[in-house]
Each structure stands twice: as structure tokens, then as C-alpha cells.
């Protein structure tokens, strides 16, 4: 089983739509969780952290289910500028040190 | 006032050559990383340095040698380049190693093409 798995997409949605991405991780000892965003030919940037109780940042809502080792990201009222690849990221332990493990990403395409 | 910068942005070279990529961060961070993103867009950690000390060395061929002259710099030297080394290499930094929080800031990437 891959360490962090995501549906690669692409998800094609019209502006204004609500879209959800899911992610599963294999290491039950993982400590913290994030969603990063990567635009085409650009570097990844932190979108939001994911907290156990779930958290919201504007149109974005992240959820974590530790029992199922499952993370989700919900985007409401999609904008054209949301088109990007969304990377699920898990902070685990490697040789006693914290390390980020990235999923392959889910591509989102928002059309007019 | 770029936070994490890398040079060069593009690198095209022949198989067998030796090349270096430089990275600098002005965030005052203690920890720096090198990642490789291949053609399938999979971002994988290669090395991590904390206060100039090598912390993580994933299963990377020893043709790759990182060097950290100080906390703000982490360079990557690659010997005897191979076709499979073609990828985008990202440098990143974070404030410190932390089990609970480890936001990493990425440089713009170096697109390496080996012919």
C-alpha cells in the first residue's frame, strides 16, 4: 500500500461547484496532516493544515479521520483560480525525525 | 526578497556531466531539504539538513552529494548525470524539525534535463 494515496483526477468542475478530494495514508503513527497546492510548473505551497476536529478556511474545509486514516478537502463555490493540483501531505517519522510524505496529488480543473 | 531561491531555474546537460544546483533561504530556518519531482509528478524527499547536519538521506545514489556551508544554504551536486535524473528538483526549508508542525516553504524548482 502506498504511503499516501490520492485519486489523481483530473476533476473537471464548473465555476461555483463544490468538489471534494480524498486521501488515505498508511502510517498510523503519522502526527500531522496538510493540504498543499501546486500550480502548473510552480512549487508546492501550503494551503491548510488539517486538524483532528476538522477546520475551515474560507471556502476550504479539511477533515481528518484517524481511525480510518483518511483525510479530505472540500472546496465550495469553486473559482477558476482554484485550478491546480492538490497534494495530500502527511507528517510522519523517518529515522526518528519528522518528515513530510506527499501524495501524488489530485488535479482540479475549474471551467467557466 | 524571495524566501527560498534556487539557481539555475533550468539546466540542460549531457549524460555523464557533473552539475550543481544552489539553494538559499532568507527565512532564518534551521532545516533545509531537497526533493525530486519526476515526470509522474511524484514529489519525493532526497535529503534533509538540520543546522548544517545531514539528518535524512533517502535511498539516493551516491552520485548525489548535498553540501550545506551554512544554515541558509543547501547545495546539490550531481556527478555522472544519467537520463533518469531528469526531473524538477525543489529545495525547501522549515523552521525546525517538528513532529506536530512542519510547514515547508519551497523554492521555485530547478528543471533538469539530461540528454
PDB file of N, CA and C in Angstrom, chain A residues 43, chain B residues 1-6 24-27 106-108:
ATOM      1  N   UNK A  43       6.074  25.730  -7.599  1.00  0.00           N
ATOM      2  CA  UNK A  43       6.381  24.967  -6.401  1.00  0.00           C
ATOM      3  C   UNK A  43       5.126  24.724  -5.568  1.00  0.00           C
TER       4      UNK A  43
ATOM      5  N   UNK B   1      13.138  39.934  -2.432  1.00  0.00           N
ATOM      6  CA  UNK B   1      13.081  39.345  -1.094  1.00  0.00           C
ATOM      7  C   UNK B   1      12.460  37.951  -1.132  1.00  0.00           C
ATOM      8  N   UNK B   2      12.930  37.160  -2.103  1.00  0.00           N
ATOM      9  CA  UNK B   2      12.436  35.788  -2.241  1.00  0.00           C
ATOM     10  C   UNK B   2      12.810  34.979  -1.014  1.00  0.00           C
ATOM     11  N   UNK B   3      11.894  34.143  -0.522  1.00  0.00           N
ATOM     12  CA  UNK B   3      12.136  33.404   0.704  1.00  0.00           C
ATOM     13  C   UNK B   3      13.117  32.251   0.473  1.00  0.00           C
ATOM     14  N   UNK B   4      12.810  31.412  -0.514  1.00  0.00           N
ATOM     15  CA  UNK B   4      13.679  30.292  -0.867  1.00  0.00           C
ATOM     16  C   UNK B   4      13.991  30.430  -2.352  1.00  0.00           C
ATOM     17  N   UNK B   5      15.252  30.559  -2.667  1.00  0.00           N
ATOM     18  CA  UNK B   5      15.637  30.740  -4.067  1.00  0.00           C
ATOM     19  C   UNK B   5      16.559  29.614  -4.510  1.00  0.00           C
ATOM     20  N   UNK B   6      16.466  29.303  -5.779  1.00  0.00           N
ATOM     21  CA  UNK B   6      17.298  28.244  -6.361  1.00  0.00           C
ATOM     22  C   UNK B   6      17.886  28.739  -7.662  1.00  0.00           C
ATOM     23  N   UNK B  24      19.189  28.832  -1.474  1.00  0.00           N
ATOM     24  CA  UNK B  24      19.392  29.764  -0.356  1.00  0.00           C
ATOM     25  C   UNK B  24      18.033  30.136   0.222  1.00  0.00           C
ATOM     26  N   UNK B  25      17.969  30.223   1.535  1.00  0.00           N
ATOM     27  CA  UNK B  25      16.736  30.695   2.171  1.00  0.00           C
ATOM     28  C   UNK B  25      17.065  31.850   3.117  1.00  0.00           C
ATOM     29  N   UNK B  26      16.199  32.857   3.103  1.00  0.00           N
ATOM     30  CA  UNK B  26      16.410  34.030   3.961  1.00  0.00           C
ATOM     31  C   UNK B  26      15.349  34.119   5.052  1.00  0.00           C
ATOM     32  N   UNK B  27      14.796  32.955   5.422  1.00  0.00           N
ATOM     33  CA  UNK B  27      13.730  32.902   6.425  1.00  0.00           C
ATOM     34  C   UNK B  27      14.277  32.660   7.832  1.00  0.00           C
ATOM     35  N   UNK B 106       8.867  26.120  -0.200  1.00  0.00           N
ATOM     36  CA  UNK B 106       9.596  25.580  -1.337  1.00  0.00           C
ATOM     37  C   UNK B 106      10.184  26.677  -2.214  1.00  0.00           C
ATOM     38  N   UNK B 107      11.328  26.364  -2.794  1.00  0.00           N
ATOM     39  CA  UNK B 107      11.884  27.207  -3.831  1.00  0.00           C
ATOM     40  C   UNK B 107      11.139  26.974  -5.139  1.00  0.00           C
ATOM     41  N   UNK B 108      11.451  27.747  -6.168  1.00  0.00           N
ATOM     42  CA  UNK B 108      10.716  27.667  -7.442  1.00  0.00           C
ATOM     43  C   UNK B 108      11.042  26.431  -8.268  1.00  0.00           C
TER      44      UNK B 108
END
